[in-house]
The first five atom37 places (N, CA, C, CB, O) and aatype in JSON, in Angstrom:
{
  "aatype": [20, 20, 20, 20, 20, 20, 20, 20, 20, 20, 20, 20, 20, 20, 20, 20, 20, 20, 20, 20, 20, 20, 20, 20, 20, 20, 20, 20, 20, 20, 20, 20, 20, 20, 20, 20, 20, 20, 20, 20, 20, 20, 20, 20, 20, 20, 20, 20, 20, 20, 20, 20, 20, 20, 20, 20, 20, 20, 20, 20, 20, 20, 20, 20, 20, 20, 20, 20, 20, 20, 20, 20, 20, 20, 20, 20, 20, 20, 20, 20, 20, 20, 20, 20, 20],
  "atom_mask": [
    [1, 1, 1, 1, 1],
    [1, 1, 1, 1, 1],
    [1, 1, 1, 1, 1],
    [1, 1, 1, 1, 1],
    [1, 1, 1, 1, 1],
    [1, 1, 1, 1, 1],
    [1, 1, 1, 1, 1],
    [1, 1, 1, 1, 1],
    [1, 1, 1, 1, 1],
    [1, 1, 1, 1, 1],
    [1, 1, 1, 1, 1],
    [1, 1, 1, 1, 1],
    [1, 1, 1, 1, 1],
    [1, 1, 1, 1, 1],
    [1, 1, 1, 1, 1],
    [1, 1, 1, 1, 1],
    [1, 1, 1, 1, 1],
    [1, 1, 1, 1, 1],
    [1, 1, 1, 1, 1],
    [1, 1, 1, 1, 1],
    [1, 1, 1, 1, 1],
    [1, 1, 1, 1, 1],
    [1, 1, 1, 1, 1],
    [1, 1, 1, 1, 1],
    [1, 1, 1, 1, 1],
    [1, 1, 1, 1, 1],
    [1, 1, 1, 1, 1],
    [1, 1, 1, 1, 1],
    [1, 1, 1, 1, 1],
    [1, 1, 1, 1, 1],
    [1, 1, 1, 1, 1],
    [1, 1, 1, 1, 1],
    [1, 1, 1, 1, 1],
    [1, 1, 1, 1, 1],
    [1, 1, 1, 1, 1],
    [1, 1, 1, 1, 1],
    [1, 1, 1, 1, 1],
    [1, 1, 1, 1, 1],
    [1, 1, 1, 1, 1],
    [1, 1, 1, 1, 1],
    [1, 1, 1, 1, 1],
    [1, 1, 1, 1, 1],
    [1, 1, 1, 1, 1],
    [1, 1, 1, 1, 1],
    [1, 1, 1, 1, 1],
    [1, 1, 1, 1, 1],
    [1, 1, 1, 1, 1],
    [1, 1, 1, 1, 1],
    [1, 1, 1, 1, 1],
    [1, 1, 1, 1, 1],
    [1, 1, 1, 1, 1],
    [1, 1, 1, 1, 1],
    [1, 1, 1, 1, 1],
    [1, 1, 1, 1, 1],
    [1, 1, 1, 1, 1],
    [1, 1, 1, 1, 1],
    [1, 1, 1, 1, 1],
    [1, 1, 1, 1, 1],
    [1, 1, 1, 1, 1],
    [1, 1, 1, 1, 1],
    [1, 1, 1, 1, 1],
    [1, 1, 1, 1, 1],
    [1, 1, 1, 1, 1],
    [1, 1, 1, 1, 1],
    [1, 1, 1, 1, 1],
    [1, 1, 1, 1, 1],
    [1, 1, 1, 1, 1],
    [1, 1, 1, 1, 1],
    [1, 1, 1, 1, 1],
    [1, 1, 1, 1, 1],
    [1, 1, 1, 1, 1],
    [1, 1, 1, 1, 1],
    [1, 1, 1, 1, 1],
    [1, 1, 1, 1, 1],
    [1, 1, 1, 1, 1],
    [1, 1, 1, 1, 1],
    [1, 1, 1, 1, 1],
    [1, 1, 1, 1, 1],
    [1, 1, 1, 1, 1],
    [1, 1, 1, 1, 1],
    [1, 1, 1, 1, 1],
    [1, 1, 1, 1, 1],
    [1, 1, 1, 1, 1],
    [1, 1, 1, 1, 1],
    [1, 1, 1, 1, 1]
  ],
  "atom_positions": [
    [[86.15, 248.58, 127.15], [87.25, 248.1, 126.32], [87.18, 248.76, 124.93], [87.2, 246.57, 126.19], [88.18, 249.24, 124.41]],
    [[85.98, 248.77, 124.37], [85.83, 249.37, 123.04], [86.12, 250.87, 123.09], [84.41, 249.12, 122.49], [86.77, 251.42, 122.2]],
    [[85.63, 251.53, 124.13], [85.84, 252.98, 124.25], [87.33, 253.29, 124.42], [85.04, 253.55, 125.44], [87.82, 254.26, 123.83]],
    [[88.03, 252.5, 125.2], [89.46, 252.71, 125.38], [90.23, 252.48, 124.1], [89.99, 251.79, 126.47], [91.32, 253.03, 123.92]],
    [[89.68, 251.68, 123.2], [90.32, 251.42, 121.92], [89.92, 252.47, 120.86], [89.95, 250.03, 121.42], [90.34, 252.38, 119.71]],
    [[89.12, 253.46, 121.26], [88.72, 254.51, 120.34], [87.56, 254.14, 119.45], [89.87, 254.89, 119.5], [87.35, 254.75, 118.4]],
    [[86.79, 253.13, 119.86], [85.65, 252.67, 119.07], [84.35, 253.07, 119.77], [85.71, 251.14, 118.87], [84.36, 253.54, 120.9]],
    [[83.24, 252.87, 119.08], [81.94, 253.15, 119.65], [81.52, 251.97, 120.54], [80.88, 253.41, 118.53], [81.25, 250.89, 120.03]],
    [[81.48, 252.17, 121.87], [81.16, 251.04, 122.75], [79.77, 250.47, 122.53], [81.28, 251.47, 124.18], [79.58, 249.25, 122.59]],
    [[78.8, 251.31, 122.26], [77.43, 250.82, 122.06], [77.35, 249.95, 120.82], [76.44, 252.0, 121.95], [76.75, 248.88, 120.84]],
    [[77.96, 250.41, 119.73], [77.93, 249.64, 118.48], [78.68, 248.32, 118.63], [78.53, 250.46, 117.34], [78.21, 247.29, 118.15]],
    [[79.83, 248.33, 119.28], [80.64, 247.11, 119.44], [79.92, 246.08, 120.31], [82.0, 247.45, 120.05], [79.89, 244.89, 119.98]],
    [[79.35, 246.52, 121.43], [78.65, 245.59, 122.32], [77.4, 245.06, 121.63], [78.29, 246.28, 123.66], [77.08, 243.88, 121.75]],
    [[76.68, 245.93, 120.92], [75.48, 245.48, 120.2], [75.85, 244.45, 119.14], [74.76, 246.69, 119.56], [75.13, 243.47, 118.95]],
    [[76.95, 244.67, 118.44], [77.39, 243.72, 117.4], [77.79, 242.39, 118.03], [78.56, 244.31, 116.59], [77.49, 241.33, 117.48]],
    [[78.48, 242.44, 119.17], [78.87, 241.2, 119.85], [77.64, 240.43, 120.32], [79.81, 241.5, 121.04], [77.57, 239.22, 120.17]],
    [[76.67, 241.14, 120.9], [75.44, 240.49, 121.37], [74.66, 239.91, 120.19], [74.55, 241.48, 122.14], [74.13, 238.8, 120.29]],
    [[74.6, 240.63, 119.09], [73.92, 240.15, 117.9], [74.58, 238.87, 117.38], [73.93, 241.23, 116.81], [73.9, 237.92, 116.99]],
    [[75.9, 238.86, 117.38], [76.62, 237.66, 116.93], [76.41, 236.5, 117.9], [78.12, 237.96, 116.79], [76.3, 235.36, 117.46]],
    [[76.34, 236.78, 119.22], [76.05, 235.73, 120.2], [74.73, 235.05, 119.88], [76.02, 236.31, 121.62], [74.63, 233.83, 119.89]],
    [[73.71, 235.86, 119.59], [72.38, 235.33, 119.3], [72.35, 234.61, 117.95], [71.35, 236.45, 119.32], [71.75, 233.54, 117.82]],
    [[72.99, 235.2, 116.96], [72.99, 234.63, 115.6], [73.7, 233.27, 115.57], [73.67, 235.59, 114.62], [73.23, 232.34, 114.91]],
    [[74.82, 233.15, 116.28], [75.59, 231.91, 116.27], [75.27, 231.0, 117.45], [77.07, 232.23, 116.27], [75.82, 229.91, 117.56]],
    [[74.37, 231.44, 118.33], [74.02, 230.7, 119.54], [75.28, 230.33, 120.32], [73.2, 229.42, 119.19], [75.48, 229.17, 120.7]],
    [[76.14, 231.33, 120.54], [77.43, 231.13, 121.19], [77.6, 232.23, 122.24], [78.6, 231.15, 120.16], [77.84, 233.39, 121.91]],
    [[77.48, 231.85, 123.51], [77.57, 232.84, 124.59], [79.01, 233.27, 124.86], [76.97, 232.28, 125.86], [79.23, 234.16, 125.69]],
    [[79.99, 232.68, 124.2], [81.4, 233.02, 124.43], [81.91, 234.14, 123.53], [82.25, 231.8, 124.22], [83.09, 234.49, 123.6]],
    [[81.05, 234.71, 122.71], [81.46, 235.82, 121.84], [81.65, 237.07, 122.69], [80.41, 236.07, 120.7], [80.79, 237.42, 123.5]],
    [[82.78, 237.72, 122.52], [83.08, 238.95, 123.24], [83.82, 239.92, 122.34], [83.91, 238.66, 124.51], [83.87, 239.73, 121.12]],
    [[84.41, 240.95, 122.93], [85.14, 241.94, 122.16], [86.6, 241.54, 122.07], [85.0, 243.34, 122.8], [87.27, 241.37, 123.09]],
    [[87.1, 241.38, 120.86], [88.49, 241.03, 120.64], [89.21, 242.19, 119.97], [88.61, 239.77, 119.78], [89.16, 242.32, 118.75]],
    [[89.85, 243.01, 120.74], [90.5, 244.2, 120.21], [91.86, 243.9, 119.58], [90.66, 245.23, 121.31], [92.5, 244.8, 119.03]],
    [[92.3, 242.64, 119.66], [93.61, 242.29, 119.14], [93.58, 241.85, 117.68], [94.2, 241.19, 119.97], [94.58, 241.35, 117.16]],
    [[92.48, 242.04, 117.02], [92.37, 241.58, 115.65], [91.65, 242.61, 114.79], [91.64, 240.23, 115.59], [91.05, 243.55, 115.3]],
    [[91.72, 242.41, 113.5], [91.06, 243.33, 112.56], [89.55, 243.13, 112.62], [91.58, 243.11, 111.12], [89.05, 242.19, 113.24]],
    [[88.85, 244.01, 111.95], [87.39, 243.96, 111.92], [86.88, 242.66, 111.3], [86.85, 245.14, 111.14], [87.52, 242.08, 110.42]],
    [[85.71, 242.21, 111.78], [85.03, 241.07, 111.17], [84.34, 241.53, 109.89], [84.0, 240.44, 112.16], [84.49, 242.68, 109.47]],
    [[83.6, 240.63, 109.29], [82.87, 240.97, 108.07], [81.9, 242.13, 108.29], [82.11, 239.77, 107.55], [81.65, 242.92, 107.38]],
    [[81.35, 242.22, 109.51], [80.39, 243.28, 109.8], [81.07, 244.58, 110.24], [79.42, 242.82, 110.88], [80.39, 245.54, 110.58]],
    [[82.41, 244.61, 110.25], [83.13, 245.82, 110.62], [83.35, 245.96, 112.12], [82.41, 247.02, 110.12], [83.87, 246.97, 112.58]],
    [[82.96, 244.96, 112.9], [83.09, 245.01, 114.35], [84.23, 244.11, 114.8], [81.77, 244.6, 115.03], [84.84, 243.41, 113.99]],
    [[84.52, 244.13, 116.08], [85.68, 243.42, 116.62], [85.3, 242.27, 117.54], [86.56, 244.38, 117.36], [86.01, 242.01, 118.5]],
    [[84.21, 241.58, 117.27], [83.79, 240.47, 118.12], [84.54, 239.2, 117.75], [82.26, 240.24, 118.01], [84.92, 238.99, 116.6]],
    [[84.77, 238.34, 118.78], [85.43, 237.06, 118.54], [85.08, 236.09, 119.64], [86.95, 237.24, 118.43], [84.58, 236.48, 120.7]],
    [[85.35, 234.82, 119.4], [85.08, 233.76, 120.37], [86.19, 233.81, 121.42], [85.01, 232.35, 119.67], [87.36, 233.62, 121.11]],
    [[85.8, 234.06, 122.67], [86.77, 234.19, 123.74], [87.45, 232.86, 124.08], [86.1, 234.74, 124.98], [88.6, 232.86, 124.53]],
    [[86.77, 231.75, 123.87], [87.39, 230.45, 124.13], [88.54, 230.21, 123.16], [86.35, 229.31, 124.02], [89.6, 229.73, 123.55]],
    [[88.31, 230.55, 121.89], [89.37, 230.41, 120.88], [90.55, 231.34, 121.19], [88.83, 230.71, 119.47], [91.69, 231.01, 120.89]],
    [[90.27, 232.49, 121.8], [91.32, 233.45, 122.14], [92.04, 233.07, 123.43], [90.74, 234.85, 122.27], [93.06, 233.67, 123.78]],
    [[91.51, 232.07, 124.15], [92.12, 231.65, 125.4], [91.78, 232.54, 126.57], [93.6, 231.59, 125.25], [92.54, 232.61, 127.54]],
    [[90.65, 233.23, 126.49], [90.23, 234.13, 127.56], [89.14, 233.45, 128.38], [89.71, 235.49, 126.99], [88.09, 233.08, 127.86]],
    [[89.41, 233.28, 129.66], [88.46, 232.65, 130.57], [88.32, 233.5, 131.82], [88.91, 231.22, 130.94], [89.26, 234.19, 132.21]],
    [[87.16, 233.45, 132.43], [86.94, 234.18, 133.68], [86.79, 233.15, 134.78], [85.68, 235.11, 133.59], [85.96, 232.24, 134.7]],
    [[87.59, 233.3, 135.81], [87.59, 232.33, 136.9], [86.33, 232.46, 137.75], [88.84, 232.52, 137.78], [85.72, 233.53, 137.83]],
    [[85.95, 231.36, 138.38], [84.79, 231.34, 139.26], [84.95, 232.33, 140.41], [84.55, 229.93, 139.81], [83.98, 232.97, 140.81]],
    [[86.14, 232.45, 140.93], [86.37, 233.36, 142.05], [86.02, 234.8, 141.67], [87.84, 233.28, 142.52], [85.52, 235.56, 142.49]],
    [[86.28, 235.17, 140.42], [85.93, 236.51, 139.97], [84.43, 236.74, 139.99], [86.47, 236.75, 138.57], [83.96, 237.79, 140.44]],
    [[83.67, 235.77, 139.5], [82.2, 235.88, 139.52], [81.69, 235.94, 140.95], [81.56, 234.69, 138.78], [80.79, 236.72, 141.25]],
    [[82.25, 235.12, 141.84], [81.81, 235.12, 143.23], [82.06, 236.47, 143.88], [82.53, 234.02, 144.03], [81.21, 236.96, 144.62]],
    [[83.21, 237.08, 143.62], [83.52, 238.39, 144.18], [82.6, 239.46, 143.61], [84.97, 238.75, 143.91], [82.22, 240.39, 144.33]],
    [[82.24, 239.36, 142.34], [81.32, 240.33, 141.74], [79.95, 240.25, 142.41], [81.18, 240.08, 140.23], [79.34, 241.28, 142.72]],
    [[79.46, 239.04, 142.63], [78.16, 238.86, 143.28], [78.22, 239.37, 144.71], [77.72, 237.37, 143.26], [77.28, 240.01, 145.18]],
    [[79.31, 239.08, 145.42], [79.46, 239.54, 146.8], [79.49, 241.07, 146.86], [80.75, 238.96, 147.42], [78.84, 241.66, 147.73]],
    [[80.21, 241.71, 145.97], [80.27, 243.16, 145.94], [78.91, 243.77, 145.62], [81.3, 243.62, 144.91], [78.51, 244.75, 146.24]],
    [[78.2, 243.19, 144.65], [76.87, 243.68, 144.31], [75.92, 243.56, 145.5], [76.3, 242.91, 143.09], [75.11, 244.45, 145.74]],
    [[76.02, 242.46, 146.25], [75.19, 242.27, 147.43], [75.5, 243.32, 148.48], [75.4, 240.86, 148.01], [74.58, 243.85, 149.11]],
    [[76.77, 243.64, 148.69], [77.16, 244.66, 149.65], [76.62, 246.03, 149.25], [78.68, 244.72, 149.78], [76.16, 246.79, 150.1]],
    [[76.67, 246.34, 147.97], [76.15, 247.62, 147.47], [74.65, 247.73, 147.73], [76.45, 247.79, 145.96], [74.17, 248.77, 148.17]],
    [[73.92, 246.65, 147.45], [72.47, 246.66, 147.68], [72.18, 246.85, 149.15], [71.83, 245.35, 147.16], [71.27, 247.61, 149.51]],
    [[72.91, 246.19, 150.02], [72.7, 246.34, 151.46], [72.94, 247.79, 151.9], [73.64, 245.39, 152.25], [72.18, 248.33, 152.71]],
    [[73.99, 248.41, 151.37], [74.27, 249.8, 151.71], [73.15, 250.72, 151.25], [75.6, 250.25, 151.1], [72.76, 251.63, 151.97]],
    [[72.64, 250.49, 150.05], [71.55, 251.32, 149.52], [70.31, 251.16, 150.39], [71.23, 250.93, 148.06], [69.64, 252.15, 150.7]],
    [[70.01, 249.93, 150.79], [68.84, 249.71, 151.64], [69.01, 250.36, 153.01], [68.59, 248.21, 151.81], [68.04, 250.88, 153.56]],
    [[70.22, 250.34, 153.56], [70.46, 251.01, 154.85], [70.25, 252.51, 154.72], [71.88, 250.71, 155.34], [69.63, 253.12, 155.6]],
    [[70.75, 253.1, 153.66], [70.57, 254.53, 153.43], [69.09, 254.85, 153.3], [71.34, 255.0, 152.17], [68.61, 255.85, 153.83]],
    [[68.36, 254.01, 152.58], [66.92, 254.21, 152.4], [66.2, 254.13, 153.74], [66.35, 253.17, 151.42], [65.28, 254.91, 153.99]],
    [[66.6, 253.19, 154.62], [65.99, 253.07, 155.94], [66.25, 254.32, 156.78], [66.52, 251.83, 156.67], [65.35, 254.8, 157.47]],
    [[67.46, 254.85, 156.72], [67.8, 256.04, 157.5], [66.98, 257.23, 157.01], [69.31, 256.35, 157.41], [66.47, 258.0, 157.82]],
    [[66.85, 257.38, 155.72], [66.05, 258.48, 155.16], [64.59, 258.33, 155.53], [66.2, 258.54, 153.63], [63.93, 259.31, 155.88]],
    [[64.07, 257.08, 155.47], [62.67, 256.84, 155.81], [62.39, 257.16, 157.27], [62.29, 255.39, 155.52], [61.34, 257.71, 157.6]],
    [[63.32, 256.81, 158.16], [63.15, 257.09, 159.6], [63.16, 258.58, 159.88], [64.24, 256.41, 160.4], [62.47, 259.05, 160.79]],
    [[63.95, 259.32, 159.12], [64.05, 260.76, 159.32], [62.97, 261.55, 158.6], [65.39, 261.24, 158.87], [62.92, 262.78, 158.72]],
    [[62.11, 260.86, 157.85], [61.04, 261.5, 157.08], [61.56, 262.61, 156.19], [59.97, 262.06, 158.02], [61.05, 263.73, 156.2]],
    [[62.57, 262.29, 155.43], [63.18, 263.24, 154.5], [62.18, 263.64, 153.42], [64.43, 262.63, 153.86], [61.49, 262.79, 152.86]],
    [[62.11, 264.91, 153.15], [61.19, 265.4, 152.11], [61.91, 266.24, 151.11], [60.05, 266.19, 152.72], [61.29, 266.73, 150.17]]
  ]
}
């Protein structure tokens, strides 16, 4: 999101994570719809912005990650059986 907005993604994500820890608020994310904060970054509280992630989205992410791991393990088994060097 930060990169698409022409910003430094590493700096923006680091600033958001720093603010999460400083304010003990896990809902801090990147808010590209507003001006810079005091620290010059674009972090904001996602709950205040009305941004929520549905449970179904998290479930699909976990399912996809599980499928990817299974595919990697299958490829590793095929290579191991063939004694690839």
